[in-house]
Structure formats: C-alpha cells, structure tokens
Amino acid sequence: MKIIQASLEDISYLLRIPQRKPYGTMESNVKKALKVAIDDKDKILASIPVDLKDKGSELYTTLIDGKGGLQALITSIKKQDPDKVSLGLAASLDTVADLELLQASGLSFLLPQQYLNYPRLAGRGTVEITIEKADGSTFSAEAGGDQRKSATVQIVIDGYSAPLTAGNFAKLVTSGAYDGAKLNTVNQAVITEDGSGKVESVSVPLEVMPSGQFEPLYRTPLSVQDGELPVLPLSVYGAVAMAHSENSEEYSSPYQFFFYLYDKRNSGLGGLSFDEGQFSVFGYTIAGKDILGQIKTGDIIKSAKLIEGQDRLSLPVQNNNINEST
C-alpha cells in the first residue's frame, strides 16, 4: 500500500506546478499505482483481519473501479482537468487510507533502537479539539447556522509516516495536557502556548518521511531545493505539526504544536512553503477548517480528545532511556 500511496502523493506536488502541468507524469504515477494494486490484490486482502474481509474487498473494488478510484482518476488526467484530478486524487488517497486502517496493526518498518522507548502510533487516529473564544466573541458558521462561542476541529494523525510524533501527541491528548491551553496566532500559523513545566513530556526527534521512501528520517530536515519532498507536506491548509525544540531544531518541542494556515501567495517555487521539510508534520485538519482562520491570540483549547485510534497507541512502560534534546 505504501507504493500506491507514494505514487499518488507525488501527484499532489505535480498539481501545484503553476503553468504547464505534467499530466503525462501524473498518468504514469496512477498507472503504476493501479498495476501494484492489481498485482498485489491477494497480498493486500490477506493482510486484513478475517472479520473485516468484506469491508476490505468493498474498499479494494472502490479503489480500482469506483467513482473516485484509480481508473476514474486516469480519465480525469487524460481530460487535463486539474479540479477533477484534485478531487479524484483525494478520493483515491482516502480509500487507500481506509484500506490501511483495516490492515493488521503495526508499522511496515522497524524503528531505530534508540527510539523504541518513545510512545508511538502504529496507524492513524482522529483527535477532536474544542476551541473556545476567550473575549466573549463568537465563531461564524461556514454556511449559515448559529454563531457559537466554541467550535470543534477534527484532525487525523498519521502514525504510518510519523509514528513517534503522532504517538507523543496522542499521549499528551489522552493525558489532558492540552485542555485549557492558550492559542497564539503568528504569521501563517495557530500555535499552542509553550507548555514547559506544565506536563511531563519529552522532546521527540525531528521526524520526516521523504516521498518515495518507506521509513522516516530522524533529526534530518529535507532539502526541497534538491528535490526532496515529504510524504506529509506542510504546504496544506490545516496541516498539523510540532514546533521546534527551543534547544535544537533537530528535535520537536515536547508540547507545542501548530496548525499551518497555508497561503499559496506567500509560498516559494512550485507553491511550496519556505519551511517545507523542516518540521515534523503528523496530521491534517479534516473538519472545521473554516474555524482555523477565526482563531485569535488568547483563545483556548477547551478540550482535546483521541476519539479514534486508541488501540494503535503504544505507551512503553519505562521511558527512562529516552534521550531528550540538549
């Protein structure tokens, strides 16, 4: 599934090319993904637990021949319609993600020995964050509806590509570490306050999985100028990432995370953020994106809950050997 996912995710970058988009390359990517999906059908379905086989078969059929499947995506690419390609790509990636969630738990790679004592998320999870206005004002509804003092944002966190970062975040969420945290708006981001001393936490190493690779790099940022691109890009409105540690940019903050408010007008070549590949991105906003732009400095996270993925979160009994950044 990782080869299929990587082939499709490459198209996200190709779509950002402002002038003549390389539709031929996009078509080749989808055909590669389609071939792998067909050739590995038995392997893909065999990795799904018996009680979920029917659901898995249904999703597999959708991925190949469904309205938002790979065959339909090839048709949209042939028509050179970027909007339809974008929608079809999102649908195919969603189906791939759903199939991965059904597959047997566990990571497809081995973590480095020195990181085995960190919390980790082996798969995806969903976090629901309720944000409350601090000044008595209200959030505006996206399409009519009542004004409200608090609003909910949902994010999907990706332990397939960032198991340590997503795992540490999930641990903090389940411990209530973000309940009551204040938010600040800076540049193109909404960031939590510095939680130093507020909770017991550790600095997780910078964790970035390069596109086309099958395991993350640690403590090593990517060089976008040299063509290195991450599987989880920052250049998406509502991307969720950890801030850097105040001691070293090779580590993430043990607590601070931010929502990235991507704006193509303030981006570099190819529509990529100037900070692409420099932060540990571990998730994306899937509901409540309209809320992010309405958050003001001083607004508060009323609560944060892990509503899906608890069974994929591993919390080592002993964390004594974890090396924090210095």
CSV table of C-alpha atoms in Angstrom, one decimal, residues 39 105 205 262 310 315:
chain,number,residue,atom,x,y,z
A,39,ASP,CA,-0.7,-7.4,-8.9
A,105,SER,CA,-1.8,-3.2,13.1
A,205,PRO,CA,13.4,13.9,17.3
A,262,TYR,CA,-1.0,27.6,4.1
A,310,GLN,CA,-6.6,4.3,21.0
A,315,LEU,CA,2.9,3.6,25.6
